[in-house]
Amino acid sequence: MSHLRTRSLDRRGFLRGAAAGALGIGLGAAGIAAAGAAPAPSTGRAADSAAWRSSGWMGELSADLSLDDITMPGAHNACALVGGPFDTAKCQDLALPELLNAGVRYLDVRCRPVDGAFAIHHGVIYQRKNFQDVLNECRDFLSANTGETLVLAVQKEHSDASDGEFADIFNDLYMSELGFDGLLHRESDSLPTLGEARGRIVLVTTQPDIGGLRFPSSDSLFVQNEWELPTEEKWQAVERHLDASAAEAGDTDRLAVNYLSTTGGELLPSPRGYAEALNPRLEERLNAEYDRGDRPVYGAVLLDFAGTVSADLPRALFRLNEGS
């Protein structure tokens, strides 16, 4: 294993201080509120993570941290609860509000333009959810947990719509007509600090002309998404990216994004099967590092079945932020 630059318990200050059949889409608000009152965000160093609420762990961190200085749980295909034939499209068990309350902060969401709005899809499978639902649920969570921020990765899915059509829907409907513009941080050239992003959604996207950090080519992102590898090769890719992320932490302005998900190159993959093979391995590694006092910075680590397969894995990730 390569040398890792980490936060240790006895030297907590190494990080820099500044820094929607998809037809007939309904546009009604989901209105699901996250549980729990939010404490005031921290103005100092993070305390012992044993006391952190999964719904409010970012509130324990210093406002001066840049997002690339934070280890955060993510959800690959965060809204993919409908599996379709053979269950190959199902990537999560928990609904979006439950994921957020479990500590997930980076959301991978796939949008299909249909009748002037966005349906949420995984491949051909409509996930019985629309983009306005996603934004409403995120807004409700952030209203209840004011010390938190979310990263929302948006991409076009199962569609021949042009990039211009996608951008028009995003900008005209969601940002202007429905009024979500103020909720999103759409700067395209740099990562915000946690203090700048609290209460808002940082946009990452594959699409042009909607703002946000371009995935995966932005200078502010450092991505591993080798999604067709078999289990052992995928694990090796994940570990290489973990090591590289930790080694450069504090020296660059890039948010590491590391996908634990894979199809194994199969025609009919089992996302759950791969999660059952990979999630425990990651949890074992993280727990060993934590127990010996290491606090590596890994950026966003995106999971399938976050909070259910290896149920404590989100906490194993976010507690690495102790001392920041």
mmCIF file of N, CA and C in Angstrom, residues 25-78:
data_model
loop_
_atom_site.group_PDB
_atom_site.id
_atom_site.type_symbol
_atom_site.label_atom_id
_atom_site.label_comp_id
_atom_site.label_asym_id
_atom_site.label_seq_id
_atom_site.Cartn_x
_atom_site.Cartn_y
_atom_site.Cartn_z
ATOM 1 N N ILE A 25 -45.716 12.749 -16.642
ATOM 2 C CA ILE A 25 -44.969 13.059 -15.430
ATOM 3 C C ILE A 25 -45.744 14.025 -14.547
ATOM 4 N N GLY A 26 -45.880 13.700 -13.274
ATOM 5 C CA GLY A 26 -46.481 14.615 -12.311
ATOM 6 C C GLY A 26 -45.410 15.484 -11.700
ATOM 7 N N LEU A 27 -45.701 16.765 -11.560
ATOM 8 C CA LEU A 27 -44.706 17.692 -11.043
ATOM 9 C C LEU A 27 -44.997 18.134 -9.617
ATOM 10 N N GLY A 28 -45.813 17.379 -8.875
ATOM 11 C CA GLY A 28 -46.119 17.754 -7.499
ATOM 12 C C GLY A 28 -44.955 17.508 -6.573
ATOM 13 N N ALA A 29 -44.904 18.257 -5.478
ATOM 14 C CA ALA A 29 -43.825 18.112 -4.510
ATOM 15 C C ALA A 29 -43.993 16.864 -3.687
ATOM 16 N N ALA A 30 -42.910 16.238 -3.393
ATOM 17 C CA ALA A 30 -42.956 15.065 -2.525
ATOM 18 C C ALA A 30 -43.183 15.479 -1.085
ATOM 19 N N GLY A 31 -42.504 16.532 -0.679
ATOM 20 C CA GLY A 31 -42.732 17.097 0.638
ATOM 21 C C GLY A 31 -42.398 16.192 1.798
ATOM 22 N N ILE A 32 -41.378 15.376 1.656
ATOM 23 C CA ILE A 32 -40.995 14.488 2.747
ATOM 24 C C ILE A 32 -39.942 15.179 3.584
ATOM 25 N N ALA A 33 -40.232 15.453 4.826
ATOM 26 C CA ALA A 33 -39.296 16.181 5.680
ATOM 27 C C ALA A 33 -38.377 15.241 6.415
ATOM 28 N N ALA A 34 -37.120 15.589 6.471
ATOM 29 C CA ALA A 34 -36.171 14.797 7.254
ATOM 30 C C ALA A 34 -36.421 15.014 8.733
ATOM 31 N N ALA A 35 -36.227 13.946 9.497
ATOM 32 C CA ALA A 35 -36.510 14.004 10.928
ATOM 33 C C ALA A 35 -35.376 14.670 11.685
ATOM 34 N N GLY A 36 -35.736 15.309 12.777
ATOM 35 C CA GLY A 36 -34.718 15.804 13.699
ATOM 36 C C GLY A 36 -34.429 17.274 13.537
ATOM 37 N N ALA A 37 -34.283 17.955 14.628
ATOM 38 C CA ALA A 37 -33.926 19.363 14.603
ATOM 39 C C ALA A 37 -32.434 19.513 14.413
ATOM 40 N N ALA A 38 -32.044 20.551 13.710
ATOM 41 C CA ALA A 38 -30.631 20.736 13.390
ATOM 42 C C ALA A 38 -29.956 21.608 14.428
ATOM 43 N N PRO A 39 -28.818 21.158 14.943
ATOM 44 C CA PRO A 39 -28.037 22.028 15.813
ATOM 45 C C PRO A 39 -27.279 23.053 14.993
ATOM 46 N N ALA A 40 -26.762 24.065 15.659
ATOM 47 C CA ALA A 40 -25.947 25.049 14.956
ATOM 48 C C ALA A 40 -24.693 24.384 14.426
ATOM 49 N N PRO A 41 -24.262 24.740 13.185
ATOM 50 C CA PRO A 41 -23.027 24.168 12.652
ATOM 51 C C PRO A 41 -21.838 24.479 13.546
ATOM 52 N N SER A 42 -20.870 23.606 13.487
ATOM 53 C CA SER A 42 -19.675 23.762 14.305
ATOM 54 C C SER A 42 -18.847 24.945 13.842
ATOM 55 N N THR A 43 -18.237 25.595 14.788
ATOM 56 C CA THR A 43 -17.288 26.656 14.456
ATOM 57 C C THR A 43 -15.866 26.261 14.808
ATOM 58 N N GLY A 44 -15.680 25.035 15.305
ATOM 59 C CA GLY A 44 -14.349 24.597 15.685
ATOM 60 C C GLY A 44 -14.045 23.221 15.148
ATOM 61 N N ARG A 45 -13.213 22.473 15.870
ATOM 62 C CA ARG A 45 -12.807 21.154 15.431
ATOM 63 C C ARG A 45 -13.861 20.106 15.729
ATOM 64 N N ALA A 46 -13.968 19.084 14.884
ATOM 65 C CA ALA A 46 -14.967 18.039 15.056
ATOM 66 C C ALA A 46 -14.689 17.223 16.300
ATOM 67 N N ALA A 47 -15.732 16.940 17.060
ATOM 68 C CA ALA A 47 -15.613 16.166 18.281
ATOM 69 C C ALA A 47 -15.636 14.673 17.962
ATOM 70 N N ASP A 48 -15.624 13.844 19.002
ATOM 71 C CA ASP A 48 -15.686 12.397 18.870
ATOM 72 C C ASP A 48 -16.910 12.004 18.047
ATOM 73 N N SER A 49 -16.726 11.249 16.978
ATOM 74 C CA SER A 49 -17.807 10.927 16.047
ATOM 75 C C SER A 49 -18.859 10.013 16.643
ATOM 76 N N ALA A 50 -18.606 9.394 17.786
ATOM 77 C CA ALA A 50 -19.598 8.520 18.409
ATOM 78 C C ALA A 50 -20.886 9.277 18.716
ATOM 79 N N ALA A 51 -20.779 10.572 18.921
ATOM 80 C CA ALA A 51 -21.955 11.384 19.243
ATOM 81 C C ALA A 51 -22.595 12.012 18.013
ATOM 82 N N TRP A 52 -22.012 11.839 16.836
ATOM 83 C CA TRP A 52 -22.545 12.477 15.635
ATOM 84 C C TRP A 52 -23.840 11.813 15.184
ATOM 85 N N ARG A 53 -24.842 12.630 14.805
ATOM 86 C CA ARG A 53 -26.049 12.106 14.161
ATOM 87 C C ARG A 53 -25.745 11.872 12.681
ATOM 88 N N SER A 54 -26.221 10.760 12.139
ATOM 89 C CA SER A 54 -26.025 10.501 10.710
ATOM 90 C C SER A 54 -26.677 11.577 9.856
ATOM 91 N N SER A 55 -27.760 12.163 10.346
ATOM 92 C CA SER A 55 -28.439 13.217 9.594
ATOM 93 C C SER A 55 -27.752 14.570 9.719
ATOM 94 N N GLY A 56 -26.781 14.685 10.624
ATOM 95 C CA GLY A 56 -26.184 15.996 10.844
ATOM 96 C C GLY A 56 -24.693 16.013 11.034
ATOM 97 N N TRP A 57 -23.992 15.021 10.484
ATOM 98 C CA TRP A 57 -22.561 14.919 10.772
ATOM 99 C C TRP A 57 -21.746 16.060 10.188
ATOM 100 N N MET A 58 -22.159 16.623 9.050
ATOM 101 C CA MET A 58 -21.385 17.729 8.491
ATOM 102 C C MET A 58 -21.427 18.963 9.387
ATOM 103 N N GLY A 59 -22.486 19.086 10.168
ATOM 104 C CA GLY A 59 -22.584 20.203 11.088
ATOM 105 C C GLY A 59 -21.522 20.195 12.162
ATOM 106 N N GLU A 60 -20.821 19.070 12.309
ATOM 107 C CA GLU A 60 -19.736 18.965 13.281
ATOM 108 C C GLU A 60 -18.401 19.453 12.729
ATOM 109 N N LEU A 61 -18.347 19.744 11.434
ATOM 110 C CA LEU A 61 -17.076 20.059 10.782
ATOM 111 C C LEU A 61 -16.873 21.560 10.645
ATOM 112 N N SER A 62 -15.630 21.950 10.511
ATOM 113 C CA SER A 62 -15.294 23.356 10.360
ATOM 114 C C SER A 62 -15.820 23.917 9.044
ATOM 115 N N ALA A 63 -16.362 25.122 9.094
ATOM 116 C CA ALA A 63 -16.873 25.786 7.896
ATOM 117 C C ALA A 63 -15.770 26.097 6.900
ATOM 118 N N ASP A 64 -14.524 26.135 7.341
ATOM 119 C CA ASP A 64 -13.417 26.490 6.459
ATOM 120 C C ASP A 64 -12.977 25.351 5.546
ATOM 121 N N LEU A 65 -13.429 24.142 5.804
ATOM 122 C CA LEU A 65 -13.026 23.011 4.968
ATOM 123 C C LEU A 65 -13.562 23.152 3.551
ATOM 124 N N SER A 66 -12.714 22.886 2.571
ATOM 125 C CA SER A 66 -13.190 22.723 1.198
ATOM 126 C C SER A 66 -13.796 21.333 1.058
ATOM 127 N N LEU A 67 -14.709 21.155 0.117
ATOM 128 C CA LEU A 67 -15.350 19.846 -0.041
ATOM 129 C C LEU A 67 -14.346 18.744 -0.344
ATOM 130 N N ASP A 68 -13.222 19.089 -0.957
ATOM 131 C CA ASP A 68 -12.234 18.052 -1.247
ATOM 132 C C ASP A 68 -11.470 17.617 -0.008
ATOM 133 N N ASP A 69 -11.685 18.268 1.108
ATOM 134 C CA ASP A 69 -11.049 17.882 2.362
ATOM 135 C C ASP A 69 -11.951 17.001 3.221
ATOM 136 N N ILE A 70 -13.056 16.504 2.668
ATOM 137 C CA ILE A 70 -14.064 15.771 3.430
ATOM 138 C C ILE A 70 -14.244 14.379 2.841
ATOM 139 N N THR A 71 -14.371 13.389 3.710
ATOM 140 C CA THR A 71 -14.757 12.038 3.292
ATOM 141 C C THR A 71 -16.258 11.908 3.461
ATOM 142 N N MET A 72 -16.975 11.574 2.392
ATOM 143 C CA MET A 72 -18.440 11.525 2.462
ATOM 144 C C MET A 72 -18.992 10.271 1.794
ATOM 145 N N PRO A 73 -20.000 9.641 2.401
ATOM 146 C CA PRO A 73 -20.688 8.529 1.747
ATOM 147 C C PRO A 73 -21.522 9.040 0.577
ATOM 148 N N GLY A 74 -21.528 8.276 -0.512
ATOM 149 C CA GLY A 74 -22.352 8.597 -1.666
ATOM 150 C C GLY A 74 -23.214 7.414 -2.063
ATOM 151 N N ALA A 75 -24.182 7.664 -2.934
ATOM 152 C CA ALA A 75 -25.075 6.612 -3.421
ATOM 153 C C ALA A 75 -25.061 6.602 -4.942
ATOM 154 N N HIS A 76 -24.564 5.515 -5.522
ATOM 155 C CA HIS A 76 -24.629 5.292 -6.962
ATOM 156 C C HIS A 76 -26.080 5.013 -7.344
ATOM 157 N N ASN A 77 -26.572 5.689 -8.390
ATOM 158 C CA ASN A 77 -27.979 5.549 -8.774
ATOM 159 C C ASN A 77 -28.866 5.653 -7.537
ATOM 160 N N ALA A 78 -28.810 6.823 -6.926
ATOM 161 C CA ALA A 78 -29.409 7.011 -5.610
ATOM 162 C C ALA A 78 -30.913 6.783 -5.570
#
